[in-house]
């Protein structure tokens, strides 16, 4: 059974390649999900969250450090000690 078989369509709604693509399940990645969670909870862009997690840039706002600590369980003092 393919994706088209799983999609309920009305007579007026024809399946197109674009619609088929849009209805495919969204892929997930634990690392991207983590960065997305940081971005949402801190109210920052994905780029900013990625800079913190991937490149080790330290947030300027102390509230962000608290959120990062809450998400990871890592004490604030240890978050950026590499």
Tab-separated table of C-alpha atoms in Angstrom:
chain	number	residue	atom	x	y	z
A	1	UNK	CA	0.000	0.000	0.000
A	2	UNK	CA	1.439	3.395	-0.905
A	3	UNK	CA	0.895	6.890	0.492
A	4	UNK	CA	-1.793	7.664	-2.074
A	5	UNK	CA	-3.847	4.712	-0.806
A	6	UNK	CA	-3.651	6.129	2.720
A	7	UNK	CA	-4.841	9.618	1.773
A	8	UNK	CA	-8.557	10.229	1.667
A	9	UNK	CA	-9.326	12.426	-1.303
A	10	UNK	CA	-12.492	13.997	-2.557
A	11	UNK	CA	-13.432	13.867	-6.226
A	12	UNK	CA	-12.394	17.498	-6.692
A	13	UNK	CA	-8.989	17.039	-5.083
A	14	UNK	CA	-6.635	15.350	-7.513
A	15	UNK	CA	-3.328	14.019	-6.345
A	16	UNK	CA	-0.360	15.918	-7.712
A	17	UNK	CA	3.326	15.298	-7.198
A	18	UNK	CA	3.524	18.303	-4.914
A	19	UNK	CA	0.526	17.178	-2.837
A	20	UNK	CA	1.972	13.653	-2.669
A	21	UNK	CA	5.273	15.051	-1.358
A	22	UNK	CA	3.514	17.245	1.213
A	23	UNK	CA	1.621	14.224	2.563
A	24	UNK	CA	4.705	12.091	3.136
A	25	UNK	CA	5.609	11.649	6.816
A	26	UNK	CA	7.998	14.285	8.080
A	27	UNK	CA	11.458	12.893	8.836
A	28	UNK	CA	12.822	13.417	12.311
A	29	UNK	CA	16.329	13.661	13.593
A	30	UNK	CA	17.117	13.613	17.319
A	31	UNK	CA	19.715	16.345	16.921
A	32	UNK	CA	17.437	18.634	14.900
A	33	UNK	CA	14.557	17.938	17.296
A	34	UNK	CA	16.835	18.938	20.179
A	35	UNK	CA	17.897	22.186	18.472
A	36	UNK	CA	14.244	22.893	17.685
A	37	UNK	CA	13.277	22.394	21.324
A	38	UNK	CA	16.005	24.812	22.410
A	39	UNK	CA	14.830	27.393	19.879
A	40	UNK	CA	11.172	27.092	20.938
A	41	UNK	CA	11.798	27.182	24.680
A	42	UNK	CA	14.281	30.058	24.481
A	43	UNK	CA	12.387	32.034	21.846
A	44	UNK	CA	15.380	32.203	19.515
A	45	UNK	CA	16.001	31.214	15.909
A	46	UNK	CA	17.129	27.736	14.911
A	47	UNK	CA	20.426	29.272	13.826
A	48	UNK	CA	21.018	30.735	17.282
A	49	UNK	CA	20.113	27.468	19.007
A	50	UNK	CA	22.393	25.563	16.616
A	51	UNK	CA	25.250	27.977	17.324
A	52	UNK	CA	24.924	27.221	21.035
A	53	UNK	CA	24.665	23.451	20.686
A	54	UNK	CA	26.988	22.780	17.764
A	55	UNK	CA	29.585	25.542	17.964
A	56	UNK	CA	29.565	26.189	21.712
A	57	UNK	CA	28.578	29.859	21.515
A	58	UNK	CA	27.439	30.966	24.965
A	59	UNK	CA	24.044	32.698	25.255
A	60	UNK	CA	24.206	36.264	26.539
A	61	UNK	CA	20.888	36.036	28.392
A	62	UNK	CA	21.189	34.144	31.715
A	63	UNK	CA	17.574	32.970	31.294
A	64	UNK	CA	18.669	30.970	28.262
A	65	UNK	CA	21.327	29.226	30.327
A	66	UNK	CA	18.640	28.196	32.813
A	67	UNK	CA	16.456	26.818	30.016
A	68	UNK	CA	19.382	24.888	28.539
A	69	UNK	CA	20.129	23.460	31.969
A	70	UNK	CA	16.489	22.478	32.427
A	71	UNK	CA	16.330	20.765	29.019
A	72	UNK	CA	19.573	18.822	29.407
A	73	UNK	CA	19.902	18.325	33.150
A	74	UNK	CA	23.426	19.766	32.954
A	75	UNK	CA	24.243	22.334	35.661
A	76	UNK	CA	24.572	25.878	34.262
A	77	UNK	CA	28.216	26.082	35.362
A	78	UNK	CA	29.058	22.994	33.260
A	79	UNK	CA	27.178	23.827	30.048
A	80	UNK	CA	30.085	25.503	28.249
A	81	UNK	CA	33.217	24.092	29.852
A	82	UNK	CA	34.757	22.324	26.829
